[in-house]
Tab-separated table of N, CA and C in Angstrom:
chain	number	residue	atom	x	y	z
A	233	MET	N	-35.285	-168.456	-35.124
A	233	MET	CA	-34.742	-167.115	-35.211
A	233	MET	C	-34.908	-166.534	-36.606
A	234	ARG	N	-34.659	-167.365	-37.625
A	234	ARG	CA	-34.778	-166.901	-39.003
A	234	ARG	C	-36.222	-166.525	-39.338
A	235	LYS	N	-37.155	-167.339	-38.872
A	235	LYS	CA	-38.566	-167.049	-39.135
A	235	LYS	C	-38.970	-165.729	-38.498
A	236	TRP	N	-38.466	-165.486	-37.303
A	236	TRP	CA	-38.786	-164.252	-36.594
A	236	TRP	C	-38.243	-163.035	-37.348
A	237	LEU	N	-37.020	-163.122	-37.853
A	237	LEU	CA	-36.423	-162.033	-38.625
A	237	LEU	C	-37.170	-161.811	-39.935
A	238	LEU	N	-37.556	-162.878	-40.591
A	238	LEU	CA	-38.310	-162.763	-41.838
A	238	LEU	C	-39.666	-162.103	-41.578
A	239	LEU	N	-40.330	-162.502	-40.516
A	239	LEU	CA	-41.616	-161.905	-40.159
A	239	LEU	C	-41.459	-160.425	-39.829
A	240	LEU	N	-40.429	-160.073	-39.108
A	240	LEU	CA	-40.154	-158.675	-38.774
A	240	LEU	C	-39.879	-157.861	-40.035
A	241	PHE	N	-39.076	-158.411	-40.932
A	241	PHE	CA	-38.754	-157.731	-42.183
A	241	PHE	C	-40.004	-157.496	-43.023
A	242	LEU	N	-40.836	-158.506	-43.173
A	242	LEU	CA	-42.060	-158.378	-43.965
A	242	LEU	C	-43.034	-157.378	-43.335
A	243	SER	N	-43.116	-157.363	-42.017
A	243	SER	CA	-43.983	-156.406	-41.327
A	243	SER	C	-43.515	-154.980	-41.566
A	244	LEU	N	-42.220	-154.752	-41.457
A	244	LEU	CA	-41.670	-153.418	-41.695
A	244	LEU	C	-41.854	-152.991	-43.149
A	245	LEU	N	-41.687	-153.922	-44.057
A	245	LEU	CA	-41.882	-153.631	-45.469
A	245	LEU	C	-43.331	-153.236	-45.742
A	246	PHE	N	-44.268	-153.977	-45.181
A	246	PHE	CA	-45.680	-153.677	-45.375
A	246	PHE	C	-46.049	-152.327	-44.764
A	247	LEU	N	-45.583	-152.066	-43.552
A	247	LEU	CA	-45.881	-150.788	-42.900
A	247	LEU	C	-45.202	-149.624	-43.602
A	248	GLY	N	-44.031	-149.861	-44.168
A	248	GLY	CA	-43.316	-148.804	-44.869
A	248	GLY	C	-43.998	-148.386	-46.152
A	249	CYS	N	-44.732	-149.290	-46.765
A	249	CYS	CA	-45.412	-148.976	-48.022
A	249	CYS	C	-46.712	-148.228	-47.793
A	250	ALA	N	-47.304	-148.398	-46.650
A	250	ALA	CA	-48.559	-147.712	-46.361
A	250	ALA	C	-48.243	-146.290	-45.912
A	251	GLU	N	-48.926	-145.337	-46.510
A	251	GLU	CA	-48.692	-143.934	-46.173
A	251	GLU	C	-50.035	-143.289	-45.838
A	252	PRO	N	-50.087	-142.479	-44.780
A	252	PRO	CA	-51.353	-141.831	-44.414
A	252	PRO	C	-51.871	-140.910	-45.519
A	253	GLN	N	-53.194	-140.831	-45.619
A	253	GLN	CA	-53.812	-139.984	-46.639
A	253	GLN	C	-53.389	-138.526	-46.506
A	254	GLU	N	-53.175	-138.056	-45.283
A	254	GLU	CA	-52.786	-136.659	-45.076
A	254	GLU	C	-51.447	-136.368	-45.761
A	255	ASN	N	-50.506	-137.304	-45.657
A	255	ASN	CA	-49.204	-137.126	-46.309
A	255	ASN	C	-49.342	-137.109	-47.827
A	256	ILE	N	-50.191	-137.979	-48.326
A	256	ILE	CA	-50.407	-138.054	-49.773
A	256	ILE	C	-51.038	-136.748	-50.261
A	257	GLU	N	-52.000	-136.209	-49.516
A	257	GLU	CA	-52.630	-134.948	-49.895
A	257	GLU	C	-51.653	-133.775	-49.838
A	258	GLU	N	-50.785	-133.761	-48.823
A	258	GLU	CA	-49.780	-132.702	-48.725
A	258	GLU	C	-48.817	-132.751	-49.908
A	259	LYS	N	-48.413	-133.954	-50.291
A	259	LYS	CA	-47.536	-134.101	-51.448
A	259	LYS	C	-48.229	-133.627	-52.721
A	260	LEU	N	-49.522	-133.918	-52.842
A	260	LEU	CA	-50.279	-133.473	-54.011
A	260	LEU	C	-50.324	-131.952	-54.060
A	261	SER	N	-50.625	-131.329	-52.949
A	261	SER	CA	-50.701	-129.872	-52.906
A	261	SER	C	-49.386	-129.231	-53.344
A	262	ALA	N	-48.276	-129.736	-52.842
A	262	ALA	CA	-46.964	-129.197	-53.219
A	262	ALA	C	-46.691	-129.424	-54.706
A	263	TYR	N	-47.053	-130.589	-55.213
A	263	TYR	CA	-46.839	-130.913	-56.625
A	263	TYR	C	-47.681	-130.001	-57.526
A	264	LEU	N	-48.915	-129.745	-57.122
A	264	LEU	CA	-49.794	-128.883	-57.911
A	264	LEU	C	-49.289	-127.441	-57.921
A	265	GLN	N	-48.786	-126.970	-56.793
A	265	GLN	CA	-48.218	-125.612	-56.736
A	265	GLN	C	-47.033	-125.496	-57.701
A	266	GLU	N	-46.194	-126.507	-57.732
A	266	GLU	CA	-45.047	-126.500	-58.643
A	266	GLU	C	-45.506	-126.533	-60.101
A	267	ASP	N	-46.507	-127.344	-60.404
A	267	ASP	CA	-47.042	-127.387	-61.767
A	267	ASP	C	-47.594	-126.031	-62.177
A	268	LEU	N	-48.328	-125.381	-61.279
A	268	LEU	CA	-48.902	-124.069	-61.572
A	268	LEU	C	-47.799	-123.041	-61.835
A	269	LYS	N	-46.783	-123.027	-60.992
A	269	LYS	CA	-45.649	-122.095	-61.190
A	269	LYS	C	-44.977	-122.343	-62.537
A	270	PHE	N	-44.791	-123.604	-62.879
A	270	PHE	CA	-44.146	-123.945	-64.141
A	270	PHE	C	-44.988	-123.497	-65.328
A	271	MET	N	-46.306	-123.707	-65.261
A	271	MET	CA	-47.186	-123.297	-66.355
A	271	MET	C	-47.126	-121.787	-66.570
A	272	VAL	N	-47.147	-121.027	-65.485
A	272	VAL	CA	-47.083	-119.568	-65.576
A	272	VAL	C	-45.733	-119.140	-66.155
A	273	ALA	N	-44.650	-119.711	-65.646
A	273	ALA	CA	-43.313	-119.359	-66.132
A	273	ALA	C	-43.146	-119.707	-67.608
A	274	GLN	N	-43.659	-120.849	-68.007
A	274	GLN	CA	-43.568	-121.277	-69.399
A	274	GLN	C	-44.339	-120.323	-70.317
A	275	THR	N	-45.515	-119.893	-69.887
A	275	THR	CA	-46.323	-118.964	-70.675
A	275	THR	C	-45.640	-117.605	-70.773
A	276	LEU	N	-45.086	-117.131	-69.660
A	276	LEU	CA	-44.373	-115.847	-69.676
A	276	LEU	C	-43.150	-115.905	-70.584
A	277	LYS	N	-42.431	-116.991	-70.549
A	277	LYS	CA	-41.243	-117.135	-71.390
A	277	LYS	C	-41.622	-117.145	-72.870
A	278	ALA	N	-42.731	-117.777	-73.206
A	278	ALA	CA	-43.154	-117.892	-74.606
A	278	ALA	C	-43.703	-116.583	-75.156
A	279	SER	N	-44.395	-115.811	-74.318
A	279	SER	CA	-45.079	-114.628	-74.856
A	279	SER	C	-44.545	-113.297	-74.339
A	280	ASN	N	-43.855	-113.298	-73.220
A	280	ASN	CA	-43.406	-112.050	-72.575
A	280	ASN	C	-44.557	-111.082	-72.349
A	281	ASP	N	-45.762	-111.609	-72.157
A	281	ASP	CA	-46.952	-110.769	-71.971
A	281	ASP	C	-47.639	-111.149	-70.663
A	282	LYS	N	-47.292	-110.450	-69.607
A	282	LYS	CA	-47.859	-110.742	-68.292
A	282	LYS	C	-49.350	-110.399	-68.221
A	283	SER	N	-49.793	-109.486	-69.080
A	283	SER	CA	-51.198	-109.075	-69.046
A	283	SER	C	-52.140	-110.178	-69.521
A	284	ALA	N	-51.611	-111.187	-70.209
A	284	ALA	CA	-52.446	-112.296	-70.667
A	284	ALA	C	-52.817	-113.246	-69.534
A	285	LEU	N	-52.080	-113.140	-68.411
A	285	LEU	CA	-52.302	-114.053	-67.294
A	285	LEU	C	-53.219	-113.441	-66.240
A	286	LEU	N	-53.896	-114.300	-65.524
A	286	LEU	CA	-54.688	-113.850	-64.382
A	286	LEU	C	-53.766	-113.249	-63.328
A	287	ASP	N	-54.296	-112.335	-62.531
A	287	ASP	CA	-53.509	-111.775	-61.438
A	287	ASP	C	-53.112	-112.871	-60.453
A	288	SER	N	-54.015	-113.793	-60.238
A	288	SER	CA	-53.744	-114.926	-59.342
A	288	SER	C	-54.170	-116.225	-60.023
A	289	PRO	N	-53.281	-116.808	-60.826
A	289	PRO	CA	-53.620	-118.104	-61.434
A	289	PRO	C	-53.915	-119.121	-60.330
A	290	TYR	N	-54.761	-120.086	-60.626
A	290	TYR	CA	-55.178	-121.034	-59.602
A	290	TYR	C	-55.511	-122.387	-60.220
A	291	PHE	N	-55.713	-123.360	-59.337
A	291	PHE	CA	-56.143	-124.687	-59.761
A	291	PHE	C	-57.274	-125.136	-58.855
A	292	LYS	N	-58.049	-126.070	-59.358
A	292	LYS	CA	-59.140	-126.672	-58.580
A	292	LYS	C	-59.058	-128.181	-58.721
A	293	ILE	N	-59.076	-128.842	-57.594
A	293	ILE	CA	-59.100	-130.306	-57.588
A	293	ILE	C	-60.553	-130.721	-57.816
A	294	ARG	N	-60.806	-131.333	-58.946
A	294	ARG	CA	-62.169	-131.752	-59.306
A	294	ARG	C	-62.517	-133.121	-58.741
A	295	ASP	N	-61.514	-133.957	-58.601
A	295	ASP	CA	-61.769	-135.318	-58.112
A	295	ASP	C	-60.514	-135.807	-57.407
A	296	LEU	N	-60.673	-136.330	-56.216
A	296	LEU	CA	-59.572	-136.920	-55.461
A	296	LEU	C	-60.102	-138.195	-54.831
A	297	ARG	N	-59.494	-139.309	-55.199
A	297	ARG	CA	-59.934	-140.614	-54.697
A	297	ARG	C	-58.753	-141.370	-54.110
A	298	PHE	N	-59.051	-142.137	-53.076
A	298	PHE	CA	-58.058	-143.015	-52.474
A	298	PHE	C	-58.523	-144.451	-52.651
A	299	PHE	N	-57.573	-145.337	-52.947
A	299	PHE	CA	-57.885	-146.724	-53.197
A	299	PHE	C	-57.326	-147.605	-52.093
A	300	THR	N	-58.006	-148.683	-51.825
A	300	THR	CA	-57.520	-149.664	-50.857
A	300	THR	C	-56.487	-150.556	-51.559
A	301	PRO	N	-55.602	-151.165	-50.796
A	301	PRO	CA	-54.606	-152.052	-51.416
A	301	PRO	C	-55.246	-153.201	-52.210
A	302	GLU	N	-56.423	-153.635	-51.796
A	302	GLU	CA	-57.097	-154.715	-52.524
A	302	GLU	C	-57.552	-154.237	-53.904
A	303	ARG	N	-57.889	-152.966	-54.004
A	303	ARG	CA	-58.421	-152.433	-55.262
A	303	ARG	C	-57.309	-152.048	-56.236
A	304	SER	N	-56.183	-151.600	-55.703
A	304	SER	CA	-55.095	-151.182	-56.572
A	304	SER	C	-53.753	-151.472	-55.915
A	305	LYS	N	-52.992	-152.316	-56.528
A	305	LYS	CA	-51.680	-152.678	-55.979
A	305	LYS	C	-50.620	-151.630	-56.311
A	306	MET	N	-50.784	-150.949	-57.435
A	306	MET	CA	-49.752	-150.033	-57.902
A	306	MET	C	-49.993	-148.587	-57.479
A	307	TYR	N	-51.242	-148.122	-57.513
A	307	TYR	CA	-51.559	-146.729	-57.213
A	307	TYR	C	-52.561	-146.661	-56.059
A	308	SER	N	-52.341	-145.730	-55.144
A	308	SER	CA	-53.242	-145.642	-53.994
A	308	SER	C	-54.137	-144.413	-54.032
A	309	ALA	N	-53.921	-143.505	-55.005
A	309	ALA	CA	-54.770	-142.314	-55.092
A	309	ALA	C	-54.801	-141.808	-56.532
A	310	TYR	N	-55.841	-141.019	-56.812
A	310	TYR	CA	-56.068	-140.444	-58.135
A	310	TYR	C	-56.573	-139.024	-57.951
A	311	ALA	N	-56.120	-138.111	-58.806
A	311	ALA	CA	-56.604	-136.728	-58.743
A	311	ALA	C	-56.819	-136.197	-60.150
A	312	ASP	N	-57.909	-135.452	-60.315
A	312	ASP	CA	-58.224	-134.759	-61.565
A	312	ASP	C	-58.276	-133.275	-61.220
A	313	VAL	N	-57.415	-132.472	-61.862
A	313	VAL	CA	-57.230	-131.078	-61.474
A	313	VAL	C	-57.330	-130.175	-62.695
A	314	ASP	N	-58.030	-129.048	-62.546
A	314	ASP	CA	-58.124	-128.031	-63.594
A	314	ASP	C	-57.276	-126.828	-63.204
A	315	PHE	N	-56.484	-126.321	-64.166
A	315	PHE	CA	-55.627	-125.162	-63.954
A	315	PHE	C	-56.134	-123.994	-64.785
A	316	PHE	N	-56.266	-122.845	-64.143
A	316	PHE	CA	-56.746	-121.629	-64.794
A	316	PHE	C	-55.654	-120.572	-64.691
A	317	ILE	N	-55.126	-120.141	-65.852
A	317	ILE	CA	-54.043	-119.156	-65.819
A	317	ILE	C	-54.310	-117.956	-66.720
A	318	TYR	N	-55.198	-118.070	-67.704
A	318	TYR	CA	-55.387	-116.992	-68.681
A	318	TYR	C	-56.501	-116.032	-68.280
A	319	ARG	N	-56.265	-114.760	-68.561
A	319	ARG	CA	-57.230	-113.713	-68.247
A	319	ARG	C	-58.361	-113.665	-69.278
A	320	ASP	N	-58.034	-113.509	-70.552
A	320	ASP	CA	-59.044	-113.281	-71.584
A	320	ASP	C	-59.312	-114.484	-72.471
A	321	ILE	N	-58.517	-115.493	-72.363
A	321	ILE	CA	-58.709	-116.697	-73.172
A	321	ILE	C	-59.522	-117.690	-72.347
A	322	LYS	N	-60.626	-118.110	-72.878
A	322	LYS	CA	-61.510	-119.041	-72.177
A	322	LYS	C	-61.031	-120.478	-72.389
A	323	MET	N	-59.891	-120.777	-71.768
A	323	MET	CA	-59.306	-122.111	-71.839
A	323	MET	C	-58.741	-122.469	-70.474
A	324	TYR	N	-58.728	-123.742	-70.196
A	324	TYR	CA	-58.077	-124.228	-68.982
A	324	TYR	C	-57.449	-125.575	-69.292
A	325	GLU	N	-56.488	-125.948	-68.455
A	325	GLU	CA	-55.808	-127.223	-68.656
A	325	GLU	C	-56.223	-128.210	-67.577
A	326	GLU	N	-56.619	-129.377	-68.020
A	326	GLU	CA	-56.948	-130.472	-67.108
A	326	GLU	C	-55.728	-131.380	-67.025
A	327	ARG	N	-55.363	-131.741	-65.808
A	327	ARG	CA	-54.259	-132.670	-65.602
A	327	ARG	C	-54.716	-133.775	-64.659
A	328	LYS	N	-54.274	-134.983	-64.962
A	328	LYS	CA	-54.620	-136.126	-64.119
A	328	LYS	C	-53.348	-136.678	-63.486
A	329	TYR	N	-53.492	-137.082	-62.229
A	329	TYR	CA	-52.364	-137.564	-61.442
A	329	TYR	C	-52.738	-138.871	-60.753
A	330	ARG	N	-51.709	-139.643	-60.428
A	330	ARG	CA	-51.905	-140.864	-59.645
A	330	ARG	C	-50.734	-140.994	-58.677
A	331	TYR	N	-51.014	-141.575	-57.524
A	331	TYR	CA	-49.985	-141.721	-56.494
A	331	TYR	C	-49.399	-143.118	-56.549
A	332	ASP	N	-48.118	-143.200	-56.859
A	332	ASP	CA	-47.410	-144.473	-57.016
A	332	ASP	C	-46.999	-145.013	-55.643
A	333	ASN	N	-47.489	-146.201	-55.296
A	333	ASN	CA	-47.185	-146.820	-54.003
A	333	ASN	C	-45.714	-147.207	-53.848
A	334	HIS	N	-45.068	-147.563	-54.935
A	334	HIS	CA	-43.690	-148.034	-54.846
A	334	HIS	C	-42.698	-146.888	-54.677
A	335	PHE	N	-42.911	-145.794	-55.404
A	335	PHE	CA	-41.995	-144.655	-55.345
A	335	PHE	C	-42.451	-143.587	-54.356
A	336	LEU	N	-43.666	-143.755	-53.802
A	336	LEU	CA	-44.234	-142.820	-52.820
A	336	LEU	C	-44.229	-141.387	-53.334
A	337	GLN	N	-44.726	-141.231	-54.562
A	337	GLN	CA	-44.807	-139.899	-55.148
A	337	GLN	C	-45.939	-139.838	-56.182
A	338	TRP	N	-46.349	-138.619	-56.483
A	338	TRP	CA	-47.381	-138.386	-57.484
A	338	TRP	C	-46.765	-138.456	-58.870
A	339	ASP	N	-47.565	-138.933	-59.810
A	339	ASP	CA	-47.154	-139.087	-61.197
A	339	ASP	C	-48.227	-138.436	-62.070
A	340	ARG	N	-47.831	-137.468	-62.894
A	340	ARG	CA	-48.778	-136.850	-63.832
A	340	ARG	C	-48.797	-137.705	-65.088
A	341	TYR	N	-49.997	-138.115	-65.514
A	341	TYR	CA	-50.056	-138.993	-66.670
A	341	TYR	C	-50.922	-138.480	-67.809
A	342	LEU	N	-51.579	-137.318	-67.628
A	342	LEU	CA	-52.390	-136.781	-68.713
A	342	LEU	C	-52.490	-135.273	-68.590
A	343	LYS	N	-52.328	-134.591	-69.719
A	343	LYS	CA	-52.537	-133.142	-69.801
A	343	LYS	C	-53.429	-132.899	-71.017
A	344	ARG	N	-54.482	-132.102	-70.805
A	344	ARG	CA	-55.439	-131.883	-71.885
A	344	ARG	C	-56.028	-130.482	-71.750
A	345	TRP	N	-56.071	-129.739	-72.861
A	345	TRP	CA	-56.662	-128.392	-72.858
A	345	TRP	C	-58.140	-128.470	-73.204
A	346	HIS	N	-58.924	-127.581	-72.575
A	346	HIS	CA	-60.362	-127.499	-72.827
A	346	HIS	C	-60.753	-126.042	-73.068
A	347	PHE	N	-61.708	-125.835	-73.948
A	347	PHE	CA	-62.289	-124.521	-74.103
A	347	PHE	C	-63.359	-124.349	-73.043
A	348	GLY	N	-63.430	-123.166	-72.451
A	348	GLY	CA	-64.436	-122.906	-71.456
A	348	GLY	C	-63.858	-122.110	-70.296
A	349	ASP	N	-64.720	-121.828	-69.349
A	349	ASP	CA	-64.360	-121.037	-68.187
A	349	ASP	C	-64.587	-121.883	-66.943
A	350	ASP	N	-64.160	-121.379	-65.822
A	350	ASP	CA	-64.367	-122.059	-64.536
A	350	ASP	C	-65.860	-122.046	-64.225
A	351	VAL	N	-66.469	-123.219	-64.196
A	351	VAL	CA	-67.922	-123.305	-63.987
A	351	VAL	C	-68.312	-122.935	-62.565
A	352	ASP	N	-67.394	-122.996	-61.606
A	352	ASP	CA	-67.690	-122.666	-60.219
A	352	ASP	C	-67.423	-121.202	-59.889
A	353	LYS	N	-66.877	-120.472	-60.828
A	353	LYS	CA	-66.494	-119.078	-60.601
A	353	LYS	C	-67.745	-118.208	-60.488
A	354	ASN	N	-67.743	-117.374	-59.476
A	354	ASN	CA	-68.899	-116.475	-59.278
A	354	ASN	C	-68.635	-115.124	-59.889
């Protein structure tokens, strides 16, 4: 009986840690929207100049990777995202994220500013 309960517990624990990629992507999208809102609000608070911002600030996911449990025990996904918020300043912010398997949430671990414009913009 004890072995059966232990096996059941371990199975539930293993299944509980695995999360579908669709859920992870949805969480990323929500997290990125919040980051974008915060960046815009922070810029407005610092400058009180709405004209410095794009009419529709946006972000682009440059890289999104998913890892197998064999490849990464701690993180199951990685994202590299560029944020564009300024109208006349040719700068954008790159942010890197990773999905923590234990806490089941995205973690931002790098923020870096770059000079330049959106290379995909037409």
